[in-house]
Coordinates of C-alpha atoms in Angstrom, one line a residue:
Chain A
X300 CA -229.5 -90.8 -156.7
X301 CA -227.0 -92.8 -158.1
X302 CA -223.6 -92.4 -159.1
X303 CA -222.7 -94.6 -161.9
X304 CA -219.4 -95.6 -162.0
X305 CA -219.0 -97.4 -164.9
X306 CA -217.8 -101.3 -164.3
X307 CA -215.4 -100.7 -167.3
X308 CA -213.7 -97.4 -165.6
X309 CA -213.0 -99.8 -162.8
X310 CA -211.5 -102.4 -165.3
X311 CA -209.6 -99.6 -167.1
X312 CA -208.1 -98.6 -163.6
X313 CA -207.0 -102.4 -162.6
X314 CA -205.3 -102.7 -166.1
X315 CA -203.2 -100.0 -165.7
X316 CA -202.3 -100.7 -162.0
X317 CA -201.3 -104.3 -163.6
X318 CA -199.0 -102.8 -165.6
X319 CA -197.4 -100.3 -163.0
X320 CA -197.2 -103.3 -160.6
X321 CA -194.9 -105.0 -163.2
X322 CA -192.8 -101.8 -163.9
X323 CA -192.1 -101.5 -160.2
X324 CA -191.2 -105.4 -160.0
X325 CA -188.7 -105.1 -162.6
X326 CA -187.4 -101.9 -161.3
X327 CA -187.3 -103.7 -158.0
X328 CA -189.3 -101.0 -156.2
X329 CA -191.0 -101.8 -153.0
X330 CA -194.0 -99.3 -153.6
X331 CA -196.3 -98.8 -150.4
X332 CA -200.0 -96.7 -151.0
X333 CA -200.9 -94.9 -147.7
X334 CA -204.4 -94.2 -146.8
X335 CA -205.9 -92.6 -143.8
X336 CA -208.4 -89.7 -143.0
X337 CA -207.3 -86.2 -143.3
X338 CA -204.9 -85.4 -140.5
X339 CA -203.9 -88.7 -139.3
X340 CA -200.1 -87.6 -139.6
X341 CA -199.1 -89.4 -143.1
X342 CA -196.9 -86.8 -143.8
X343 CA -195.1 -86.4 -140.3
X344 CA -194.8 -89.9 -140.5
X345 CA -193.2 -90.4 -144.2
X346 CA -190.8 -87.5 -143.0
X347 CA -189.7 -89.4 -139.6
X348 CA -189.3 -92.6 -141.8
X349 CA -187.3 -91.0 -144.5
X350 CA -184.8 -89.5 -142.0
X351 CA -184.6 -92.8 -140.5
X352 CA -184.0 -94.6 -143.4
X353 CA -181.7 -92.3 -145.3
X354 CA -178.6 -93.0 -146.9
X355 CA -179.4 -96.8 -146.5
X356 CA -182.8 -97.0 -148.7
X357 CA -183.5 -94.6 -151.5
X358 CA -186.8 -93.1 -150.9
X359 CA -189.4 -91.4 -153.1
X360 CA -192.7 -89.9 -152.7
X361 CA -196.1 -89.3 -154.7
X362 CA -198.2 -86.8 -152.9
X363 CA -201.8 -87.0 -153.5
X364 CA -203.9 -84.1 -152.1
X365 CA -206.9 -82.1 -153.5
X366 CA -205.1 -78.8 -153.7
X367 CA -201.9 -77.3 -152.8
X368 CA -198.1 -78.7 -152.8
X369 CA -197.4 -78.3 -149.2
X370 CA -197.0 -82.0 -148.7
X371 CA -194.4 -82.4 -151.7
X372 CA -192.6 -79.2 -150.4
X373 CA -192.4 -80.5 -147.1
X374 CA -191.2 -84.3 -148.4
X375 CA -188.4 -82.5 -150.6
X376 CA -187.1 -80.9 -148.0
X377 CA -185.6 -84.2 -146.8
X378 CA -183.5 -84.5 -149.7
X379 CA -185.4 -87.0 -151.8
X380 CA -187.6 -87.1 -155.3
X381 CA -191.4 -85.7 -154.2
X382 CA -194.1 -85.6 -157.1
X383 CA -197.3 -83.6 -156.5
X384 CA -200.7 -85.1 -157.7
X385 CA -203.4 -82.2 -156.9
X386 CA -206.6 -83.9 -157.8
X387 CA -208.8 -80.5 -157.7
X388 CA -208.9 -80.0 -161.7
X389 CA -209.3 -83.7 -162.5
X390 CA -212.8 -85.8 -162.6
X391 CA -212.7 -87.4 -158.9
X392 CA -210.9 -85.4 -156.5
X393 CA -211.4 -87.6 -153.6
X394 CA -208.8 -90.3 -154.2
X395 CA -205.7 -91.0 -156.5
X396 CA -206.4 -93.3 -159.3
X397 CA -204.0 -95.8 -161.2
X398 CA -203.5 -93.2 -164.2
X399 CA -202.6 -90.3 -161.9
X400 CA -199.7 -92.6 -160.2
X401 CA -198.6 -94.0 -163.7
X402 CA -198.1 -90.2 -164.9
X403 CA -196.6 -89.4 -161.5
X404 CA -194.1 -92.0 -162.3
X405 CA -192.9 -90.6 -165.6
X406 CA -191.4 -87.8 -163.3
X407 CA -189.7 -89.7 -161.0
X408 CA -185.9 -91.3 -161.7
X409 CA -187.1 -94.9 -161.1
X410 CA -183.3 -96.6 -161.5
X411 CA -182.7 -94.6 -158.1
X412 CA -185.8 -95.8 -155.8
X413 CA -185.8 -98.8 -153.7
X414 CA -188.9 -97.7 -151.5
X415 CA -191.8 -95.8 -153.2
X416 CA -194.4 -93.9 -150.7
X417 CA -197.9 -93.2 -152.3
X418 CA -199.2 -90.7 -149.9
X419 CA -203.3 -91.1 -150.8
X420 CA -205.5 -88.0 -150.7
X421 CA -206.9 -88.0 -146.8
X422 CA -210.1 -90.0 -147.2
X423 CA -211.6 -93.0 -145.5
X424 CA -213.7 -94.5 -147.9
X425 CA -213.3 -93.7 -151.9
X426 CA -209.3 -94.2 -151.8
X427 CA -209.8 -97.8 -150.7
X428 CA -211.6 -98.7 -154.1
X429 CA -208.5 -98.0 -156.5
X430 CA -205.6 -100.5 -157.0
X431 CA -202.8 -98.2 -158.1
X432 CA -200.6 -101.3 -158.6
X433 CA -198.8 -100.5 -155.2
X434 CA -196.9 -103.7 -153.3
X435 CA -198.9 -103.1 -150.2
X436 CA -201.6 -100.9 -148.6
X437 CA -201.1 -99.1 -145.4
X438 CA -203.7 -97.8 -143.3
X439 CA -202.7 -94.9 -140.8
X440 CA -205.4 -93.9 -137.9
X441 CA -204.9 -91.5 -135.4
X442 CA -205.7 -92.0 -131.9
X443 CA -207.5 -88.9 -131.8
X444 CA -210.1 -90.1 -134.8
X445 CA -211.8 -92.1 -132.0
X446 CA -212.1 -95.8 -131.1
X447 CA -214.9 -96.7 -133.3
X448 CA -213.6 -95.6 -136.6
X449 CA -212.2 -99.3 -137.7
X450 CA -216.1 -100.5 -137.5
X451 CA -217.5 -97.2 -139.4
X452 CA -215.1 -97.4 -142.4
X453 CA -214.3 -101.0 -142.5
X454 CA -213.8 -101.3 -146.2
X455 CA -210.0 -99.4 -145.9
X456 CA -209.2 -101.6 -142.5
X457 CA -210.3 -104.6 -144.7
X458 CA -208.2 -104.2 -148.0
X459 CA -205.1 -103.1 -145.7
X460 CA -202.0 -105.0 -145.5
X461 CA -200.8 -103.1 -142.4
X462 CA -202.3 -100.5 -140.2
X463 CA -200.3 -97.7 -138.2
X464 CA -201.9 -96.5 -135.1
X465 CA -199.9 -93.2 -135.1
X466 CA -200.3 -89.9 -132.1
X467 CA -200.1 -92.5 -129.4
X468 CA -198.4 -89.5 -127.6
X469 CA -202.0 -87.8 -127.5
X470 CA -203.8 -90.9 -126.3
X471 CA -203.8 -89.9 -122.5
X472 CA -205.4 -86.7 -123.5
X473 CA -208.4 -88.0 -125.9
X474 CA -210.0 -91.0 -123.5
X475 CA -208.7 -93.3 -126.0
X476 CA -207.8 -96.9 -125.4
X477 CA -205.1 -98.0 -127.8
X478 CA -206.1 -101.9 -126.9
X479 CA -210.0 -101.0 -127.9
X480 CA -208.8 -99.4 -131.3
X481 CA -206.6 -102.3 -132.0
X482 CA -209.4 -105.0 -130.9
X483 CA -211.6 -103.0 -133.3
X484 CA -208.9 -103.2 -136.2
X485 CA -209.0 -107.2 -135.5
X486 CA -212.7 -107.3 -135.6
X487 CA -212.8 -106.1 -139.1
X488 CA -209.4 -107.7 -140.2
X489 CA -208.2 -110.5 -137.9
X490 CA -204.8 -110.8 -139.2
X491 CA -204.1 -107.2 -139.7
X492 CA -200.5 -106.4 -138.3
X493 CA -200.7 -103.3 -136.5
X494 CA -197.8 -100.9 -135.4
X495 CA -198.2 -98.0 -132.9
X496 CA -196.4 -95.1 -133.7
X497 CA -195.8 -91.4 -132.6
X498 CA -194.4 -90.1 -135.5
X499 CA -193.9 -86.5 -133.8
X500 CA -191.6 -88.0 -131.2
X501 CA -190.3 -91.1 -132.9
X502 CA -191.7 -93.6 -130.4
X503 CA -192.4 -97.0 -131.8
X504 CA -191.0 -96.4 -135.1
X505 CA -188.7 -99.5 -135.0
X506 CA -190.9 -102.3 -136.3
X507 CA -192.5 -100.3 -138.6
X508 CA -189.0 -99.2 -140.3
X509 CA -188.2 -103.1 -140.1
X510 CA -191.1 -104.2 -141.7
X511 CA -190.4 -101.5 -144.8
X512 CA -186.6 -102.6 -144.7
X513 CA -188.1 -106.2 -145.4
X514 CA -190.2 -105.3 -148.4
X515 CA -187.5 -103.5 -149.6
X516 CA -185.2 -106.5 -149.4
X517 CA -187.8 -108.7 -151.0
X518 CA -188.5 -106.7 -153.5
X519 CA -184.9 -106.7 -154.2
X520 CA -184.8 -110.5 -154.6
Chain B
X3 CA -209.7 -93.3 -165.5
X4 CA -212.7 -91.3 -165.4
X5 CA -215.7 -91.5 -163.1
X6 CA -218.8 -90.2 -165.0
X7 CA -221.2 -88.5 -162.4
X8 CA -224.6 -88.3 -164.9
X9 CA -225.4 -84.5 -164.6
X10 CA -228.8 -85.3 -164.5
X11 CA -228.3 -87.2 -161.3
X12 CA -227.0 -83.9 -159.7
X13 CA -230.0 -82.2 -161.0
X14 CA -232.1 -85.1 -159.5
X15 CA -230.4 -84.6 -156.3
X16 CA -231.1 -80.8 -156.7
X17 CA -234.9 -81.4 -157.0
X18 CA -235.3 -83.5 -154.3
X19 CA -233.1 -81.2 -152.3
X20 CA -235.6 -78.4 -152.8
X21 CA -238.4 -80.3 -152.0
X22 CA -237.0 -81.0 -148.8
X23 CA -235.9 -77.3 -148.4
X24 CA -240.0 -76.5 -148.9
X25 CA -240.8 -79.1 -146.6
X26 CA -238.8 -78.2 -143.7
X27 CA -239.8 -74.4 -144.1
X28 CA -243.5 -75.3 -143.8
X29 CA -242.9 -77.5 -140.7
X30 CA -240.6 -74.3 -139.6
X31 CA -237.7 -76.5 -139.0
X32 CA -234.2 -75.2 -139.0
X33 CA -231.8 -78.1 -140.7
X34 CA -228.1 -78.2 -140.1
X35 CA -226.1 -80.5 -142.6
X36 CA -222.5 -81.0 -140.4
X37 CA -219.5 -82.1 -142.5
X38 CA -215.9 -83.0 -141.2
X39 CA -213.5 -85.4 -141.7
X40 CA -213.5 -88.8 -139.5
X41 CA -213.0 -88.2 -135.9
X42 CA -213.4 -84.1 -135.8
X43 CA -215.7 -85.0 -132.8
X44 CA -219.1 -84.0 -134.6
X45 CA -221.2 -86.4 -132.3
X46 CA -219.7 -85.3 -129.1
X47 CA -220.6 -82.1 -130.3
X48 CA -224.0 -83.1 -131.1
X49 CA -224.2 -84.6 -127.6
X50 CA -223.0 -81.5 -125.8
X51 CA -225.5 -79.2 -128.2
X52 CA -228.5 -81.4 -127.4
X53 CA -228.2 -81.6 -123.6
X54 CA -227.5 -77.8 -123.8
X55 CA -230.7 -77.2 -125.5
X56 CA -232.7 -79.5 -123.5
X57 CA -236.4 -78.8 -123.4
X58 CA -236.0 -75.0 -124.9
X59 CA -235.2 -76.5 -128.5
X60 CA -236.9 -79.9 -129.8
X61 CA -233.7 -81.4 -131.4
X62 CA -233.7 -84.6 -133.7
X63 CA -231.0 -86.0 -135.6
X64 CA -230.2 -88.3 -139.0
X65 CA -226.9 -89.6 -138.7
X66 CA -224.8 -90.8 -141.6
X67 CA -222.2 -93.6 -141.5
X68 CA -220.5 -95.9 -144.0
X69 CA -221.5 -98.6 -141.3
X70 CA -222.4 -99.3 -137.7
X71 CA -225.9 -97.6 -136.0
X72 CA -223.3 -96.4 -132.9
X73 CA -223.6 -92.8 -133.6
X74 CA -227.5 -93.0 -133.8
X75 CA -227.4 -94.9 -130.3
X76 CA -225.3 -92.6 -128.8
X77 CA -227.8 -89.7 -129.9
X78 CA -230.8 -91.7 -128.6
X79 CA -229.4 -92.0 -125.3
X80 CA -230.1 -87.9 -124.9
X81 CA -233.6 -88.5 -125.6
X82 CA -234.0 -86.9 -128.9
X83 CA -235.2 -88.8 -132.1
X84 CA -232.6 -90.2 -134.1
X85 CA -232.4 -91.9 -137.5
X86 CA -229.0 -93.9 -138.7
X87 CA -228.5 -94.1 -142.5
X88 CA -225.7 -96.5 -143.3
X89 CA -224.5 -95.8 -146.7
X90 CA -222.1 -99.3 -146.9
X91 CA -225.1 -101.0 -149.3
X92 CA -225.8 -97.9 -151.4
X93 CA -224.5 -97.1 -154.6
X94 CA -222.2 -94.2 -153.0
X95 CA -221.2 -94.6 -149.7
X96 CA -219.1 -91.7 -149.2
X97 CA -221.7 -89.2 -148.7
X98 CA -224.7 -88.8 -147.7
X99 CA -227.3 -87.7 -150.7
X100 CA -230.5 -85.8 -150.8
X101 CA -232.8 -89.0 -151.5
X102 CA -231.2 -90.9 -148.2
X103 CA -232.2 -87.5 -146.2
X104 CA -235.5 -87.6 -147.6
X105 CA -235.9 -91.5 -146.6
X106 CA -234.7 -90.5 -143.0
X107 CA -237.3 -87.7 -142.8
X108 CA -240.5 -90.0 -143.1
X109 CA -239.2 -92.1 -140.2
X110 CA -238.9 -88.6 -137.6
X111 CA -241.8 -86.6 -136.4
X112 CA -241.5 -83.7 -137.9
X113 CA -244.2 -81.6 -136.1
X114 CA -242.2 -82.0 -132.9
X115 CA -238.8 -80.7 -134.3
X116 CA -237.5 -77.3 -134.0
X117 CA -233.9 -78.0 -135.1
X118 CA -232.6 -81.1 -136.7
X119 CA -228.9 -81.9 -137.4
X120 CA -227.9 -83.8 -140.4
X121 CA -224.4 -85.7 -139.4
X122 CA -223.0 -86.5 -142.7
X123 CA -220.4 -89.3 -143.4
X124 CA -216.8 -88.4 -142.1
X125 CA -215.3 -87.2 -145.4
X126 CA -213.6 -83.8 -146.4
X127 CA -214.3 -83.9 -150.2
X128 CA -217.1 -85.8 -151.2
X129 CA -220.2 -84.5 -149.1
X130 CA -219.4 -81.0 -150.0
X131 CA -221.1 -81.7 -153.6
X132 CA -224.3 -82.9 -152.4
X133 CA -227.4 -80.2 -151.3
X134 CA -229.2 -82.2 -148.8
X135 CA -232.2 -79.2 -148.8
X136 CA -230.3 -78.2 -145.1
X137 CA -230.8 -74.6 -144.4
X138 CA -227.1 -74.2 -143.4
X139 CA -224.0 -76.0 -143.8
X140 CA -221.6 -76.1 -140.8
X141 CA -218.2 -77.5 -141.3
X142 CA -216.4 -78.8 -137.9
X143 CA -212.6 -79.2 -137.8
X144 CA -210.4 -80.7 -135.4
X145 CA -206.9 -79.1 -134.3
X146 CA -205.8 -82.5 -134.3
X147 CA -206.0 -82.5 -138.1
X148 CA -203.4 -79.9 -138.7
X149 CA -203.4 -76.0 -139.6
X150 CA -203.6 -76.7 -143.3
X151 CA -206.6 -78.4 -143.9
X152 CA -208.6 -75.5 -144.9
X153 CA -206.0 -74.9 -147.9
X154 CA -205.7 -78.7 -148.6
X155 CA -209.5 -78.9 -148.8
X156 CA -210.9 -75.8 -150.0
X157 CA -214.5 -76.6 -151.4
X158 CA -216.1 -77.8 -148.2
X159 CA -214.7 -74.3 -146.6
X160 CA -216.2 -72.7 -149.5
X161 CA -219.5 -73.8 -149.3
X162 CA -219.8 -74.0 -145.4
X163 CA -222.1 -71.4 -143.7
X164 CA -220.2 -71.7 -140.4
X165 CA -217.2 -73.7 -139.4
X166 CA -216.6 -75.2 -135.8
X167 CA -212.9 -75.2 -135.1
X168 CA -213.4 -78.2 -132.3
X169 CA -211.1 -80.2 -129.8
X170 CA -209.3 -76.7 -128.9
X171 CA -208.7 -78.3 -125.4
X172 CA -205.9 -80.6 -127.2
X173 CA -204.0 -77.6 -129.1
X174 CA -201.2 -77.2 -126.9
X175 CA -200.4 -80.9 -127.3
X176 CA -200.4 -80.9 -131.1
X177 CA -198.4 -77.7 -131.9
X178 CA -201.2 -76.0 -133.4
X179 CA -202.0 -72.3 -133.8
X180 CA -205.6 -71.5 -133.6
X181 CA -205.0 -68.3 -135.3
X182 CA -203.3 -69.8 -138.1
X183 CA -206.3 -72.6 -138.7
X184 CA -208.8 -69.8 -138.5
X185 CA -206.6 -67.3 -141.1
X186 CA -206.6 -70.2 -143.3
X187 CA -210.1 -71.0 -143.1
X188 CA -210.7 -67.1 -144.1
X189 CA -208.3 -67.3 -147.0
X190 CA -211.1 -69.8 -148.5
X191 CA -213.8 -68.1 -147.2
X192 CA -213.2 -64.6 -146.0
X193 CA -216.6 -63.9 -144.5
X194 CA -216.6 -67.1 -143.1
X195 CA -218.0 -67.3 -139.3
X196 CA -215.7 -69.5 -137.0
X197 CA -216.7 -70.6 -133.3
X198 CA -213.8 -72.2 -131.2
X199 CA -215.2 -75.3 -129.0
X200 CA -214.2 -78.1 -127.0
X201 CA -217.2 -80.2 -127.3
X202 CA -216.0 -82.7 -124.7
X203 CA -215.0 -80.0 -121.9
X204 CA -218.1 -77.6 -123.0
X205 CA -215.7 -74.6 -123.4
X206 CA -216.9 -72.2 -125.8
X207 CA -220.2 -73.5 -126.7
X208 CA -222.1 -70.6 -125.8
X209 CA -221.8 -68.5 -129.4
X210 CA -222.3 -71.8 -131.3
X211 CA -225.4 -72.2 -129.1
X212 CA -226.6 -68.7 -129.7
X213 CA -226.1 -69.4 -133.6
X214 CA -228.3 -72.2 -133.5
X215 CA -231.1 -70.5 -131.6
X216 CA -230.8 -68.0 -133.8
X217 CA -231.4 -69.7 -136.3
X218 CA -234.5 -71.9 -135.1
X219 CA -235.9 -68.4 -134.0
X220 CA -235.6 -67.3 -137.8
X221 CA -237.2 -70.8 -139.2
X222 CA -240.5 -70.1 -136.6
X223 CA -240.8 -66.8 -138.2

């Protein structure tokens, strides 16, 4: 059994991603590709982040899901533009690719955006293989997933610029040692920047927000 | 961007799966394909299940992971045969396919097995598309993943024979209503059998064990 992913299809993806990267740079938009397993708390993290940055950084979100518009609906309630991509009817439903993002960008007011979040399909494997033209990749991992996940799904953490260790408020209930997760992250990627957050309570959001503000400032030039 | 999955590759997968199904029926083995997102507690559930059935039902496990042999090592400590398939070097690392399982079966003592668990790669999307020759598909979902996951990843829950709603001991800490998750599961698949368990504490394992024992009895004929 082989799934033949045509190399030329990857090349075509990279071409579109490169064009998106140029477009975003011209518009001075800092674009963050958020990757994680299902249920790591990405959407809750984005909701808290948007509220915290509100007014000073103009945010927008592209939501990737296999089905439903739940997440775009949640984001829109926070008063920022949100576009939902549902992958169920597309040829490969397990990840976002550069063309899906390119099409979603057409629906966004690019002149009014400083910070664009692209929330990928919840999946620790496939999305890591696709460049979307983003400025940075952020891997989100929940403490409830277990300490070994960075070792078991190394590629995502290897390509990430930053990791957010989320739901730290649940650590006492799941026999999870945050230092062990962080050591496992560094086994895969020694220079990885790791933020510890509890998006639900707001704990630890400060350094994450500072990192985003720095990215936005750098994109403004 | 298209990923071209050759239809003939799916047909070849189904052929191998059909041969595996015949083999397992001849050997009177009840084979369960366990599917979930990363970190749902599948391995802990298997450890508790193996201990509970110990002696009366002879178990074995095929472990699928992108990388590491952690899970096969954990299972082997419980005194049952365990084979690890690591998909990282294979053409498609995001799921198990029928050929991987066929090869793993060669390494197992089939005459001494009543109940075979196939723990798939942690991924709510891709594994649902591949028949492995199993007797039944079990979808495991953790309460920490959020109430909406059955709606957002419908295919897995549509093809599953049974769902295990795991980590119910954490429900009070994550604002999760078990009845809402179960209603969402039934929206996708109205006749789905749902077990509620906390593998770590042993809560709720009884009906799940009874379902497995019934499957083993049926396979014995």
